[in-house]
Amino acid sequence: MPAQRTDLTSDSPDESAINALVQEGKLKTKDQERAKLAFISTGEPMSEWVIKQGLVTEDDVLMAGAKSANIPFVKLEDKAMSPIALGYVDRAVASRLKAIPFDYKPSTGELYVAMANPLDLAAVEFLEKKTGIKVKIFAASPAEVKDSIDSKYEQSLSTEVTAALKEAGTSGNVEVKTVNIRKVNELIREAPIAKIVTTILEFAIKSRASDVHIEPLEERTRVRYRIDGILHEKLVLPRKIHDSLISRVKILSDMKIDEKRTPQDGRFNFQTDVEEVDLRVSSLPTVHGEKIVMRLLKKTGAVPTLPELGLRGRALKNLEEAVLRPHGIILVTGPTGSGKTTTLYSILSRINTIKVNILTLEDPVEYQIGGVNQVQINPQAGLTFASGLRSFLRQDPNIIMVGEVRDEETAELAIQAALTGHLVFSTLHTNNASGALPRLLDMQSEPYLLASTITAIVGQRVVRRVCDTCRKEYRPNPEVEADIRQVLGSLMPHVKEPMKLLKGEGCQQCGNTGYQGRVGIFEVLPMTEKIGRLILERASSVQIEKVAVDEGMISMKQDGYMKAVEGVTSIDEVLRVAQE
C-alpha cells in the first residue's frame, strides 16, 4: 500500500529546493518531473528521491533549500567553534533543537546558530528568549549538526573563556587601552588563561600538528593548526582575551611581555601523559596585535629511516651508495616545509657511529641526535653558516652537515671541505634536483669543482597519506588515467582493468580531511660522467634533468604517481606539490 500522500504545494520547502536546483542547472527538468511522479505515487519526498537516484548530493539539496528560503548555508566541518557562542546554549538544549551555536559577533550582538531544520520558527523563538540576544540562523547538514554537538561540547573552553573575560573586563567590544604590566602578570597566572593555553597545546599534540598560529583579527582571535602541511582553523576566541593569552605564552617562552613592537623568539617544553614536545615560539607585531606561532618538535620518538620517509627502489640505492662514500657533497633540495631537514637527520642517524666525528651547523637545531655535535647559528654573535663551517674544519670532522647553502662563501667552503676528504651534507632551495647545479653555478662555484665534489642531489616534497580508516576506491576519469599512464610509461605498475585509485571520504579519525600522516616523494640524481660533462658546459636544469631521466632517474612526479596508483596518497596531493 502506498504511503499516505500529503498535498504538494508550490510553497513546500521540498519543492522550493528542487526548483532552485533546476534553476542552478544541477538538476534537469525531466528529473524534476520524475521526482514529482514518484512523490504522487509513493509519497516519498522529491528531495529524498533525487538523492537516492544519485542525481544530486544531500548538501546540494540542503544548500538549494536554504537559498530558496534566504537562509545562509554553513559547512560545520570547516568552521572553528567560538567557546563564547557554545556557552550561550547548553548541550541538552542543542541536542533537543538540533542546533549548535558556532560564533558570536560582539559588534552586532548576534549569536550565529546552525540548525538541521532552520524553518523551525518555534525553536528560533525559544533560543532568542533563552539567550536574551538576537539569533541569526544558518542551515546545516543534520549529520554535521549532530557530529558537532557530540564533539565540540566535549572540547569546549566556554567556562574558561567566560572566566577570562570577567578577569579582563565585562565589555565585549575591542578597545585600544593602556595595559598595566603588573595586572597582566596577575591575570595570566589565573587558571582560565592557563587552561586555554594548555588545551590549545594538548589539541595540537593530539592532532599531530607541526605548528600552532594564534592570530589577532579585527573582532576575534583565531587559532589555526598546521596538520599534515595544511592550516586548519579550529578555535575562535574573543579579542578581549588576546593580550592575556599572548602574555601567558611569552612568559612560558622566556620572552619580554612588555616588548610588543619588535619580533621575539623563545622556547619551552610541554609534557603530556604520552609525550614531550619542544616548542619554538615566535612573536610578530601586526596591525591588530601580536601574532604568535609555535613550532612543535617531538622530543620522544626515533628519527624515521629512509624507507619510512618514502625512499625506495633505485632512488634509495643511489642515495645509500653516495652516503657510504668517504667524501663529497650530498644536497637535499625543495621548498620550505618539504622535509629536507628530516631527510638529513635520517641519513645522519644511519651513519652515526663512535668511529666518526659528525658536526652539524643548523638554524635552528630541530632534533637532538645522541653522539652528534650540533651547533645552532647565532648571527648576532658572529656565528653564521660560513664562519661556523670555517671553524668546523679545525675540529677534525669526518662528516659535516650545514643547514643551508645560502651564499657564495658557504658554497665555496663546502666544496673545499669535500675536496679535503670530508663528507658534506646540506640543503638548497630549488624546485628539483637538477635545478641545484645551475643555482650553485650562479653562486660563482667553479664547474670543474662541482663535477668532482657533488656525489648526489635529492629533490623532495611531502604529500599527505590517504586515511586508512575511511579510504575508498574510485574510478578516475579517462583524462586522469591517460595522464598517469603517459607520465609513468614503462614504470606503470601492473594494475587490474579498469584502474582504481583510493581517496579518503573523511572521518573522525582524520578530522574529516580524508588524509592522515605524510610520506615523501623523491628524485635522486647521482653524479655520472654525462651529468659532469653537462656541468662543465653550464647546461640548463632542463637539459640536466633530461639526461638524468634517460639514465634511469625516477622524477618526483613519477614517484608520486606510483604512490597514488598503489593507494598511499592521492593524485590531487601529488599535483598539489609536484606540478611544475
Coordinates of C-alpha atoms in Angstrom, one line a residue:
M1 CA 0.0 0.0 0.0
P2 CA 1.5 3.4 -1.0
A3 CA 2.4 5.8 1.8
Q4 CA -0.1 8.4 2.7
R5 CA 0.4 11.4 0.4
T6 CA 0.4 15.0 1.5
D7 CA -0.6 17.8 -0.8
L8 CA 2.3 19.1 -2.9
T9 CA 2.1 22.9 -3.0
S10 CA 4.3 25.3 -4.6
D11 CA 5.1 26.7 -1.2
S12 CA 6.5 23.5 0.2
P13 CA 10.2 23.7 1.2
D14 CA 10.9 20.4 -0.6
E15 CA 9.6 21.7 -3.9
S16 CA 11.3 25.0 -3.4
A17 CA 14.7 23.2 -3.0
I18 CA 14.0 21.1 -6.2
N19 CA 13.1 24.3 -8.2
A20 CA 16.2 26.0 -7.0
L21 CA 18.4 23.0 -8.1
V22 CA 16.7 23.2 -11.6
Q23 CA 17.4 26.9 -11.8
E24 CA 21.1 26.4 -10.8
G25 CA 21.4 23.7 -13.6
K26 CA 22.2 21.0 -11.1
L27 CA 19.0 19.1 -11.9
K28 CA 17.3 18.5 -15.2
T29 CA 13.6 19.4 -15.7
K30 CA 12.8 15.8 -16.8
D31 CA 14.3 14.5 -13.5
Q32 CA 12.2 17.1 -11.6
E33 CA 9.1 15.6 -13.3
R34 CA 10.1 12.1 -12.4
A35 CA 10.6 13.1 -8.8
K36 CA 7.2 14.7 -8.8
L37 CA 5.6 11.5 -10.2
A38 CA 7.4 9.4 -7.5
F39 CA 6.0 11.7 -4.8
I40 CA 2.5 11.4 -6.2
S41 CA 2.6 7.6 -6.4
T42 CA 4.5 6.8 -3.2
G43 CA 4.6 9.9 -1.0
E44 CA 8.4 9.9 -0.9
P45 CA 9.7 13.5 -0.7
M46 CA 11.1 14.7 -4.0
S47 CA 14.4 15.7 -2.4
E48 CA 14.9 12.2 -0.9
W49 CA 14.1 10.6 -4.3
V50 CA 16.7 12.7 -6.3
I51 CA 19.4 11.9 -3.6
K52 CA 18.6 8.2 -3.8
Q53 CA 18.9 8.3 -7.6
G54 CA 22.4 9.8 -7.2
L55 CA 21.3 12.9 -9.2
V56 CA 22.4 15.4 -6.5
T57 CA 24.0 15.2 -3.1
E58 CA 22.3 15.8 0.2
D59 CA 24.4 19.0 0.6
D60 CA 23.2 20.2 -2.8
V61 CA 19.6 19.8 -1.7
L62 CA 20.2 21.5 1.7
M63 CA 22.1 24.4 0.1
A64 CA 19.3 24.9 -2.5
G65 CA 16.6 24.8 0.1
A66 CA 18.4 27.3 2.3
K67 CA 19.0 29.6 -0.7
S68 CA 15.3 29.5 -1.7
A69 CA 14.3 30.4 1.9
N70 CA 17.0 33.2 2.0
I71 CA 18.9 31.4 4.8
P72 CA 22.7 31.1 4.6
F73 CA 24.2 27.6 4.5
V74 CA 27.2 26.7 6.5
K75 CA 29.6 23.7 6.4
L76 CA 30.3 23.0 10.1
E77 CA 33.3 20.7 9.4
D78 CA 35.1 23.8 8.0
K79 CA 34.1 26.0 11.0
A80 CA 36.0 26.8 14.1
M81 CA 33.7 27.0 17.1
S82 CA 33.6 30.0 19.4
P83 CA 33.7 29.0 23.1
I84 CA 31.7 32.1 23.9
A85 CA 28.9 31.0 21.4
L86 CA 28.8 27.5 22.8
G87 CA 28.5 29.0 26.3
Y88 CA 25.1 30.6 25.4
V89 CA 23.3 27.2 24.8
D90 CA 23.9 24.1 26.8
R91 CA 24.3 20.7 25.2
A92 CA 20.9 19.3 26.2
V93 CA 19.1 22.2 24.5
A94 CA 21.3 22.0 21.5
S95 CA 20.6 18.2 21.1
R96 CA 16.9 18.7 21.5
L97 CA 16.6 21.5 19.0
K98 CA 19.3 20.0 16.6
A99 CA 21.0 23.4 16.7
I100 CA 24.6 24.4 17.6
P101 CA 25.8 28.0 18.2
F102 CA 29.2 28.4 16.4
D103 CA 30.0 32.2 16.5
Y104 CA 29.2 35.3 18.4
K105 CA 29.7 38.8 16.9
P106 CA 30.3 41.4 19.8
S107 CA 30.0 44.3 17.3
T108 CA 26.4 43.4 16.4
G109 CA 25.5 41.3 19.5
E110 CA 24.4 38.4 17.2
L111 CA 24.7 34.7 18.0
Y112 CA 25.2 32.6 14.9
V113 CA 23.4 29.2 15.2
A114 CA 23.4 26.3 12.7
M115 CA 20.2 24.3 12.6
A116 CA 19.2 21.0 10.9
N117 CA 15.8 22.5 10.5
P118 CA 16.2 26.3 10.1
L119 CA 12.5 26.7 9.3
D120 CA 11.5 25.7 12.9
L121 CA 10.4 29.1 14.0
A122 CA 9.3 27.9 17.4
A123 CA 12.9 26.7 18.1
V124 CA 14.4 30.0 16.9
E125 CA 12.0 32.0 19.2
F126 CA 12.9 29.7 22.1
L127 CA 16.7 30.3 21.5
E128 CA 16.2 34.1 21.5
K129 CA 14.2 34.0 24.7
K130 CA 16.7 31.7 26.4
T131 CA 19.9 33.6 25.4
G132 CA 18.4 37.0 25.6
I133 CA 20.2 38.1 22.4
K134 CA 19.5 38.2 18.7
V135 CA 19.9 34.9 16.9
K136 CA 21.0 34.6 13.3
I137 CA 20.0 31.2 11.8
F138 CA 22.1 29.2 9.3
A139 CA 21.1 26.0 7.6
A140 CA 23.5 23.0 8.0
S141 CA 23.5 19.2 7.3
P142 CA 21.7 17.3 10.1
A143 CA 24.6 14.8 10.3
E144 CA 27.1 17.7 10.7
V145 CA 25.0 19.3 13.4
K146 CA 24.8 16.1 15.4
D147 CA 28.5 15.4 15.0
S148 CA 29.4 18.9 16.1
I149 CA 27.2 18.7 19.1
D150 CA 28.8 15.4 20.1
S151 CA 32.4 16.6 19.6
K152 CA 32.5 20.4 20.2
Y153 CA 30.8 20.4 23.6
E154 CA 33.4 17.8 24.8
Q155 CA 36.3 20.2 23.9
S156 CA 34.6 23.4 24.8
L157 CA 36.5 26.1 26.6
S158 CA 33.4 28.2 27.2
T159 CA 33.8 28.2 31.1
E160 CA 37.5 29.2 30.9
V161 CA 36.9 31.9 28.3
T162 CA 33.9 33.4 30.3
A163 CA 36.1 33.4 33.4
A164 CA 39.0 35.0 31.5
L165 CA 36.6 37.7 30.1
K166 CA 35.4 38.5 33.6
E167 CA 39.1 39.0 34.6
A168 CA 39.7 41.1 31.6
G169 CA 36.6 43.2 32.0
T170 CA 32.9 42.9 31.1
S171 CA 32.8 44.8 27.8
G172 CA 32.8 42.6 24.7
N173 CA 34.0 45.5 22.5
V174 CA 37.6 45.8 21.2
E175 CA 39.1 48.9 22.5
V176 CA 42.6 50.5 22.5
K177 CA 43.8 50.8 26.0
T178 CA 47.0 51.1 28.1
V179 CA 47.9 47.8 29.7
N180 CA 49.3 47.7 33.2
I181 CA 52.1 45.1 33.1
R182 CA 51.7 44.2 36.8
K183 CA 48.0 43.5 36.3
V184 CA 48.7 41.4 33.2
N185 CA 51.2 39.3 35.2
E186 CA 48.5 38.6 37.8
L187 CA 45.9 37.8 35.1
I188 CA 47.9 35.4 33.1
R189 CA 48.7 33.2 36.1
E190 CA 44.9 32.8 36.7
A191 CA 43.5 29.3 35.9
P192 CA 41.3 30.3 32.9
I193 CA 44.1 31.6 30.7
A194 CA 46.5 28.8 31.7
K195 CA 43.8 26.3 30.9
I196 CA 43.1 27.8 27.5
V197 CA 46.8 27.7 26.6
T198 CA 47.1 24.1 27.9
T199 CA 44.0 23.0 25.9
I200 CA 45.4 24.6 22.7
L201 CA 48.7 22.7 23.1
E202 CA 47.0 19.4 24.1
F203 CA 44.9 19.6 20.9
A204 CA 48.0 20.4 18.8
I205 CA 49.7 17.2 20.1
K206 CA 46.6 15.1 19.7
S207 CA 46.0 16.2 16.1
R208 CA 49.7 15.8 15.2
A209 CA 50.1 19.5 14.3
S210 CA 53.5 20.8 13.4
D211 CA 52.7 24.5 14.1
V212 CA 50.1 26.5 16.1
H213 CA 49.1 30.0 14.9
I214 CA 47.5 32.4 17.4
E215 CA 46.4 35.3 15.3
P216 CA 44.6 38.6 16.2
L217 CA 41.9 39.7 13.8
E218 CA 39.8 42.8 14.0
E219 CA 37.0 41.4 16.1
R220 CA 38.3 38.0 17.3
T221 CA 41.4 35.9 17.8
R222 CA 41.7 32.7 15.8
V223 CA 43.8 29.6 16.5
R224 CA 45.0 27.6 13.5
Y225 CA 46.9 24.3 13.4
R226 CA 49.1 23.1 10.6
I227 CA 48.2 19.4 10.3
D228 CA 50.0 17.4 7.6
G229 CA 51.2 20.6 6.0
I230 CA 47.8 22.3 5.7
L231 CA 46.4 25.0 8.0
H232 CA 43.1 24.3 9.7
E233 CA 41.1 26.9 11.8
K234 CA 39.9 25.0 14.9
L235 CA 39.2 27.6 17.6
V236 CA 37.9 31.2 17.7
L237 CA 38.4 33.2 20.9
P238 CA 37.1 36.7 22.0
R239 CA 39.5 39.5 21.0
K240 CA 39.3 40.7 24.6
I241 CA 41.5 38.0 26.0
H242 CA 44.1 38.1 23.2
D243 CA 46.7 40.1 25.2
S244 CA 46.4 37.8 28.2
L245 CA 46.8 34.7 26.0
I246 CA 49.9 36.1 24.3
S247 CA 51.4 37.2 27.6
R248 CA 50.9 33.7 29.0
V249 CA 52.8 32.2 26.0
K250 CA 55.5 34.8 26.2
I251 CA 56.2 34.2 29.9
L252 CA 56.3 30.4 29.3
S253 CA 58.8 31.1 26.5
D254 CA 61.0 33.5 28.5
M255 CA 60.2 36.5 26.3
K256 CA 59.7 40.1 27.3
I257 CA 56.0 40.7 27.8
D258 CA 56.4 44.5 27.8
E259 CA 58.1 44.5 24.4
K260 CA 55.3 44.5 21.7
R261 CA 56.9 46.5 18.9
T262 CA 59.6 44.1 17.8
P263 CA 59.6 40.3 16.9
Q264 CA 60.9 38.0 19.6
D265 CA 61.9 34.3 19.8
G266 CA 61.7 31.9 22.7
R267 CA 61.2 28.2 23.5
F268 CA 59.7 26.0 26.2
N269 CA 58.9 22.3 26.8
F270 CA 55.4 20.9 27.2
Q271 CA 54.7 17.5 28.5
T272 CA 51.5 15.3 28.4
D273 CA 50.9 11.8 29.7
V274 CA 52.1 10.3 26.5
E275 CA 54.8 12.5 25.1
E276 CA 57.0 15.6 25.5
V277 CA 57.4 18.3 22.9
D278 CA 59.8 21.2 22.5
L279 CA 58.1 24.4 21.3
R280 CA 59.9 27.1 19.3
V281 CA 57.9 30.3 19.8
S282 CA 58.0 33.4 17.5
S283 CA 56.1 36.6 18.1
L284 CA 55.3 39.2 15.4
P285 CA 53.7 42.6 15.8
T286 CA 50.7 43.1 13.4
V287 CA 48.2 45.9 12.9
H288 CA 45.7 44.1 15.2
G289 CA 48.2 43.0 17.9
E290 CA 50.9 40.4 18.4
K291 CA 50.7 37.1 16.5
I292 CA 52.3 34.0 17.9
V293 CA 53.5 30.9 16.0
M294 CA 54.6 27.9 17.9
R295 CA 56.6 25.1 16.1
L296 CA 56.2 21.7 17.8
L297 CA 59.2 19.4 17.8
K298 CA 58.7 16.0 19.3
K299 CA 61.4 15.1 21.9
T300 CA 60.2 11.5 22.1
G301 CA 60.2 9.0 19.2
A302 CA 63.1 8.0 16.9
V303 CA 64.1 9.7 13.7
P304 CA 62.5 7.8 10.8
T305 CA 64.6 5.6 8.5
L306 CA 64.9 6.4 4.8
P307 CA 62.4 3.7 3.7
E308 CA 59.9 5.1 6.3
L309 CA 60.3 8.5 4.7
G310 CA 59.2 7.1 1.4
L311 CA 62.6 6.4 -0.3
R312 CA 62.7 3.1 -2.2
G313 CA 64.0 1.2 -5.2
R314 CA 66.6 2.8 -7.4
A315 CA 66.4 6.2 -5.6
L316 CA 67.2 4.6 -2.2
K317 CA 70.0 2.6 -3.7
N318 CA 71.6 5.6 -5.4
L319 CA 71.4 7.7 -2.1
E320 CA 72.8 4.8 0.0
E321 CA 75.8 4.4 -2.3
A322 CA 76.5 8.2 -2.1
V323 CA 76.2 8.2 1.7
L324 CA 78.8 5.4 2.0
R325 CA 81.5 7.3 0.2
P326 CA 84.1 8.9 2.5
H327 CA 84.0 12.4 0.9
G328 CA 81.9 14.5 -1.4
I329 CA 78.7 16.7 -1.2
I330 CA 75.2 15.4 -0.9
L331 CA 72.5 18.1 -1.4
V332 CA 68.8 17.9 -0.4
T333 CA 66.6 20.3 -2.3
G334 CA 63.0 21.5 -2.1
P335 CA 60.9 24.5 -0.9
T336 CA 60.4 25.4 2.8
G337 CA 58.4 22.7 4.6
S338 CA 59.3 19.9 2.2
G339 CA 61.0 17.7 4.8
K340 CA 64.7 18.4 3.8
T341 CA 65.9 18.6 7.4
T342 CA 64.2 15.4 8.4
T343 CA 65.8 13.5 5.5
L344 CA 69.3 14.8 6.6
Y345 CA 68.6 13.7 10.2
S346 CA 67.6 10.3 8.9
I347 CA 70.8 10.0 6.9
L348 CA 72.9 11.2 9.9
S349 CA 71.2 8.7 12.3
R350 CA 72.1 5.9 9.8
I351 CA 75.8 6.8 9.6
N352 CA 76.3 7.9 13.2
T353 CA 78.8 5.6 14.9
I354 CA 81.6 6.1 17.5
K355 CA 84.1 5.8 14.7
V356 CA 83.2 9.1 13.0
N357 CA 83.1 12.7 14.2
I358 CA 79.9 14.4 13.0
L359 CA 79.4 18.1 13.2
T360 CA 76.2 20.0 12.3
L361 CA 75.5 23.7 11.8
E362 CA 71.8 24.4 11.9
D363 CA 69.2 27.2 12.1
P364 CA 67.7 26.1 14.4
V365 CA 68.6 22.7 15.9
E366 CA 65.3 20.8 15.5
Y367 CA 66.1 17.4 16.8
Q368 CA 68.9 16.3 19.1
I369 CA 70.8 13.2 17.9
G370 CA 72.9 11.4 20.5
G371 CA 76.6 11.4 19.7
V372 CA 76.4 14.2 17.1
N373 CA 77.9 17.6 17.8
Q374 CA 75.1 20.0 16.9
V375 CA 75.7 23.8 16.7
Q376 CA 73.0 26.5 16.3
I377 CA 74.0 29.5 14.3
N378 CA 73.9 32.9 16.0
P379 CA 74.4 35.8 13.5
Q380 CA 74.3 38.4 16.3
A381 CA 77.3 36.8 17.9
G382 CA 79.0 36.4 14.5
L383 CA 78.3 32.6 14.2
T384 CA 77.0 32.2 10.6
F385 CA 77.0 29.2 8.3
A386 CA 80.2 30.5 6.7
S387 CA 82.1 31.3 9.9
G388 CA 80.9 28.1 11.6
L389 CA 81.9 26.0 8.7
R390 CA 85.4 27.6 8.7
S391 CA 85.8 26.7 12.4
F392 CA 84.5 23.1 11.8
L393 CA 87.4 22.3 9.6
R394 CA 89.7 22.8 12.7
Q395 CA 87.6 20.3 14.7
D396 CA 88.9 17.1 12.9
P397 CA 85.5 16.2 11.4
N398 CA 84.6 13.2 9.2
I399 CA 81.1 14.4 8.4
I400 CA 79.7 17.9 8.3
M401 CA 76.1 18.9 7.9
V402 CA 75.4 22.6 7.0
G403 CA 71.8 23.6 7.4
E404 CA 71.7 25.5 4.1
V405 CA 73.9 26.8 1.3
R406 CA 72.8 30.5 1.3
D407 CA 75.7 32.4 -0.3
E408 CA 78.9 32.1 -2.3
E409 CA 81.1 31.9 0.8
T410 CA 79.2 28.9 2.2
A411 CA 79.2 27.1 -1.1
E412 CA 83.0 27.7 -1.6
L413 CA 83.7 26.4 1.9
A414 CA 81.5 23.3 1.4
I415 CA 83.4 22.5 -1.8
Q416 CA 86.8 23.0 -0.1
A417 CA 85.7 20.7 2.8
A418 CA 84.7 18.0 0.3
L419 CA 87.9 18.3 -1.6
T420 CA 89.9 17.9 1.6
G421 CA 88.3 14.5 2.3
H422 CA 85.1 15.3 4.2
L423 CA 81.6 14.1 3.6
V424 CA 79.3 17.2 3.5
F425 CA 75.5 17.4 3.6
S426 CA 73.4 20.5 3.0
T427 CA 70.1 21.8 1.7
L428 CA 69.3 24.2 -1.2
H429 CA 66.0 25.9 -2.0
T430 CA 65.4 24.8 -5.6
N431 CA 62.3 23.2 -7.2
N432 CA 64.0 20.0 -8.2
A433 CA 67.3 18.1 -8.1
S434 CA 68.6 19.3 -11.5
G435 CA 68.0 22.9 -10.5
A436 CA 70.6 22.7 -7.8
L437 CA 73.5 22.7 -10.2
P438 CA 72.7 25.9 -12.1
R439 CA 72.0 27.5 -8.7
L440 CA 75.5 26.7 -7.5
L441 CA 77.0 28.0 -10.7
D442 CA 75.1 31.2 -10.1
M443 CA 76.9 31.4 -6.7
Q444 CA 80.2 31.6 -8.7
S445 CA 81.2 27.9 -7.9
E446 CA 83.6 26.6 -10.5
P447 CA 82.0 23.9 -12.8
Y448 CA 85.0 21.6 -12.6
L449 CA 84.9 21.6 -8.8
L450 CA 81.2 20.9 -8.7
A451 CA 81.6 18.0 -11.1
S452 CA 84.3 16.4 -8.9
T453 CA 82.8 17.0 -5.5
I454 CA 79.0 16.5 -5.7
T455 CA 78.0 12.8 -5.4
A456 CA 74.2 13.0 -5.3
I457 CA 71.3 15.5 -5.2
V458 CA 67.9 14.7 -3.7
G459 CA 64.8 16.5 -4.7
Q460 CA 61.8 16.0 -2.5
R461 CA 58.2 17.1 -1.4
V462 CA 55.8 15.7 1.2
V463 CA 52.3 14.5 0.4
R464 CA 49.5 13.5 2.7
R465 CA 48.7 9.8 3.1
V466 CA 45.1 8.6 2.4
C467 CA 43.4 7.9 5.7
D468 CA 43.3 4.1 6.4
T469 CA 40.0 4.3 8.2
C470 CA 37.9 6.0 5.5
R471 CA 39.7 5.1 2.3
K472 CA 37.5 4.2 -0.6
E473 CA 38.2 3.0 -4.2
Y474 CA 37.1 5.1 -7.1
R475 CA 37.5 5.1 -10.9
P476 CA 39.5 8.1 -12.2
N477 CA 38.1 9.9 -15.2
P478 CA 39.7 9.0 -18.6
E479 CA 41.9 12.2 -18.8
V480 CA 43.5 11.5 -15.4
E481 CA 44.1 7.8 -16.2
A482 CA 45.7 8.8 -19.6
D483 CA 47.9 11.3 -17.8
I484 CA 49.0 8.7 -15.2
R485 CA 49.9 6.2 -18.0
Q486 CA 51.7 8.8 -20.0
V487 CA 53.8 10.1 -17.0
L488 CA 54.7 6.6 -15.7
G489 CA 55.3 5.0 -19.1
S490 CA 57.3 1.8 -18.6
L491 CA 57.2 2.4 -14.8
M492 CA 53.4 1.8 -14.7
P493 CA 52.7 -1.0 -12.1
H494 CA 50.5 -3.9 -13.2
V495 CA 47.0 -2.9 -12.2
K496 CA 43.7 -4.6 -12.9
E497 CA 41.5 -3.0 -15.5
P498 CA 39.7 -0.7 -15.0
M499 CA 42.2 1.4 -13.0
K500 CA 41.1 2.1 -9.4
L501 CA 42.6 4.8 -7.1
L502 CA 42.0 5.5 -3.5
K503 CA 40.7 8.6 -1.7
G504 CA 39.6 9.3 1.9
E505 CA 36.0 10.2 2.4
G506 CA 36.7 12.0 5.7
C507 CA 36.1 10.6 9.2
Q508 CA 36.6 11.5 12.9
Q509 CA 40.0 9.7 12.8
C510 CA 41.4 12.1 10.2
G511 CA 39.5 15.2 11.2
N512 CA 37.2 14.9 8.1
T513 CA 40.2 15.6 5.7
G514 CA 40.5 12.2 4.2
Y515 CA 44.2 12.2 5.0
Q516 CA 46.3 11.1 7.9
G517 CA 50.1 11.2 8.1
R518 CA 52.6 12.2 5.4
V519 CA 55.1 10.5 3.2
G520 CA 57.8 11.9 0.9
I521 CA 58.1 11.8 -2.8
F522 CA 61.6 11.8 -4.1
E523 CA 64.0 12.1 -7.0
V524 CA 67.7 11.2 -6.6
L525 CA 70.2 12.5 -9.2
P526 CA 73.5 10.7 -8.9
M527 CA 76.6 12.4 -10.3
T528 CA 77.6 10.5 -13.5
E529 CA 80.1 11.1 -16.3
K530 CA 77.4 12.6 -18.6
I531 CA 76.0 14.9 -15.8
G532 CA 79.6 16.0 -15.0
R533 CA 80.1 16.9 -18.7
L534 CA 76.9 19.0 -18.7
I535 CA 78.0 20.9 -15.6
L536 CA 81.3 21.8 -17.4
E537 CA 79.2 23.1 -20.3
R538 CA 77.0 25.1 -17.9
A539 CA 73.9 23.3 -19.2
S540 CA 70.4 24.3 -18.0
S541 CA 68.4 22.3 -15.4
V542 CA 66.1 21.1 -18.2
Q543 CA 69.0 19.5 -20.1
I544 CA 70.4 18.0 -16.9
E545 CA 67.0 16.5 -16.0
K546 CA 66.5 15.0 -19.4
V547 CA 69.9 13.2 -19.3
A548 CA 69.3 12.1 -15.7
V549 CA 65.9 10.6 -16.7
D550 CA 67.4 8.9 -19.7
E551 CA 70.0 7.4 -17.4
G552 CA 67.2 5.9 -15.2
M553 CA 66.3 8.7 -12.6
I554 CA 62.7 8.5 -11.5
S555 CA 61.3 12.0 -11.2
M556 CA 59.3 13.3 -8.2
K557 CA 56.1 13.3 -10.2
Q558 CA 56.6 9.7 -11.3
D559 CA 57.4 8.7 -7.7
G560 CA 54.2 10.5 -6.6
Y561 CA 52.0 8.9 -9.3
M562 CA 53.4 5.4 -8.4
K563 CA 52.4 6.0 -4.7
A564 CA 49.0 7.2 -5.9
V565 CA 48.4 4.1 -8.0
E566 CA 49.5 2.0 -5.0
G567 CA 46.9 3.8 -2.8
V568 CA 49.5 5.5 -0.5
T569 CA 48.4 9.0 -1.5
S570 CA 46.0 10.7 -4.0
I571 CA 46.6 12.2 -7.4
D572 CA 45.3 15.6 -6.1
E573 CA 48.1 15.6 -3.5
V574 CA 50.8 14.8 -5.9
L575 CA 49.7 17.5 -8.3
R576 CA 49.4 20.0 -5.4
V577 CA 53.1 19.7 -4.5
A578 CA 54.9 18.4 -7.6
Q579 CA 53.1 20.1 -10.6
E580 CA 55.6 22.4 -12.3

